[in-house]
């Protein structure tokens, strides 16, 4: 994956400086960390942007998008109803 970095100096700099290990320990490359460096879609999204992109990919099908939209809207309504039904002293 890192071989796709066009600038040779930048590529070797990336190879020689792996990111922090997500599980602790010494820095090392993972499939996802290499994909992040070159701008590819990761297998296990971590950031908000990566998660949003994953949802967009999954919701490309209109039937899936409709169900997801309904679920998200119901979650918001449920939260609103719960907040409105609280008894305040």
Coordinates of C-alpha atoms in Angstrom, one line a residue:
X1 CA 0.0 0.0 0.0
X2 CA 2.7 2.4 0.9
X3 CA 4.3 1.7 -2.5
X4 CA 1.6 3.8 -4.0
X5 CA 3.1 7.0 -2.5
X6 CA 4.6 8.6 -5.6
X7 CA 7.4 10.6 -4.0
X8 CA 10.2 8.2 -3.2
X9 CA 11.6 10.3 -0.3
X10 CA 8.1 10.7 1.2
X11 CA 7.5 6.9 0.8
X12 CA 10.7 5.9 2.6
X13 CA 9.9 8.5 5.3
X14 CA 6.5 6.9 5.8
X15 CA 7.9 3.4 5.9
X16 CA 10.6 4.3 8.4
X17 CA 8.2 6.2 10.7
X18 CA 5.2 3.9 11.5
X19 CA 2.3 5.4 13.5
X20 CA 1.6 4.5 17.1
X21 CA 0.4 1.0 17.7
X22 CA -3.3 1.1 18.3
X23 CA -3.0 -1.6 20.9
X24 CA -0.1 -0.2 22.7
X25 CA 3.6 -1.2 22.4
X26 CA 6.1 -0.1 19.8
X27 CA 4.9 1.8 16.7
X28 CA 4.0 -0.4 13.8
X29 CA 2.0 -0.4 10.5
X30 CA -1.4 -2.0 10.3
X31 CA -3.5 -2.4 7.2
X32 CA -5.8 0.4 8.2
X33 CA -3.0 2.8 9.2
X34 CA -1.3 2.3 5.8
X35 CA -4.6 2.8 4.1
X36 CA -5.1 6.1 6.0
X37 CA -1.7 7.4 4.9
X38 CA -2.5 6.8 1.2
X39 CA -6.1 7.9 1.4
X40 CA -7.8 4.5 0.9
X41 CA -11.0 3.3 2.6
X42 CA -10.2 1.5 5.8
X43 CA -11.7 -1.8 6.9
X44 CA -12.3 -0.7 10.5
X45 CA -13.3 3.0 10.6
X46 CA -12.3 4.9 13.7
X47 CA -12.8 8.6 13.1
X48 CA -16.1 10.2 12.7
X49 CA -15.4 10.9 9.0
X50 CA -14.4 7.3 8.4
X51 CA -17.6 6.1 10.0
X52 CA -19.7 8.6 8.0
X53 CA -18.1 7.4 4.8
X54 CA -18.8 3.8 5.7
X55 CA -22.4 4.6 6.4
X56 CA -22.7 6.3 3.0
X57 CA -21.2 3.3 1.3
X58 CA -23.7 0.9 3.0
X59 CA -26.6 3.2 2.4
X60 CA -26.0 3.5 -1.4
X61 CA -28.9 1.1 -1.8
X62 CA -32.2 3.1 -1.4
X63 CA -33.9 0.3 0.6
X64 CA -31.0 0.3 3.1
X65 CA -30.9 4.1 3.2
X66 CA -34.7 4.3 4.0
X67 CA -34.4 1.8 6.9
X68 CA -31.3 3.6 8.3
X69 CA -33.0 7.0 8.0
X70 CA -36.1 5.7 9.8
X71 CA -34.0 4.2 12.6
X72 CA -32.0 7.4 13.1
X73 CA -35.1 9.5 13.2
X74 CA -36.8 7.2 15.7
X75 CA -33.8 7.4 17.9
X76 CA -34.0 11.2 17.9
X77 CA -37.8 11.0 18.6
X78 CA -37.3 8.5 21.5
X79 CA -34.7 10.8 23.0
X80 CA -37.0 13.8 22.8
X81 CA -39.9 11.9 24.3
X82 CA -37.7 10.6 27.1
X83 CA -36.4 14.1 27.8
X84 CA -40.0 15.6 27.8
X85 CA -41.4 12.9 30.1
X86 CA -38.9 13.6 32.9
X87 CA -40.4 14.8 36.1
X88 CA -38.6 17.8 37.5
X89 CA -38.9 18.7 41.2

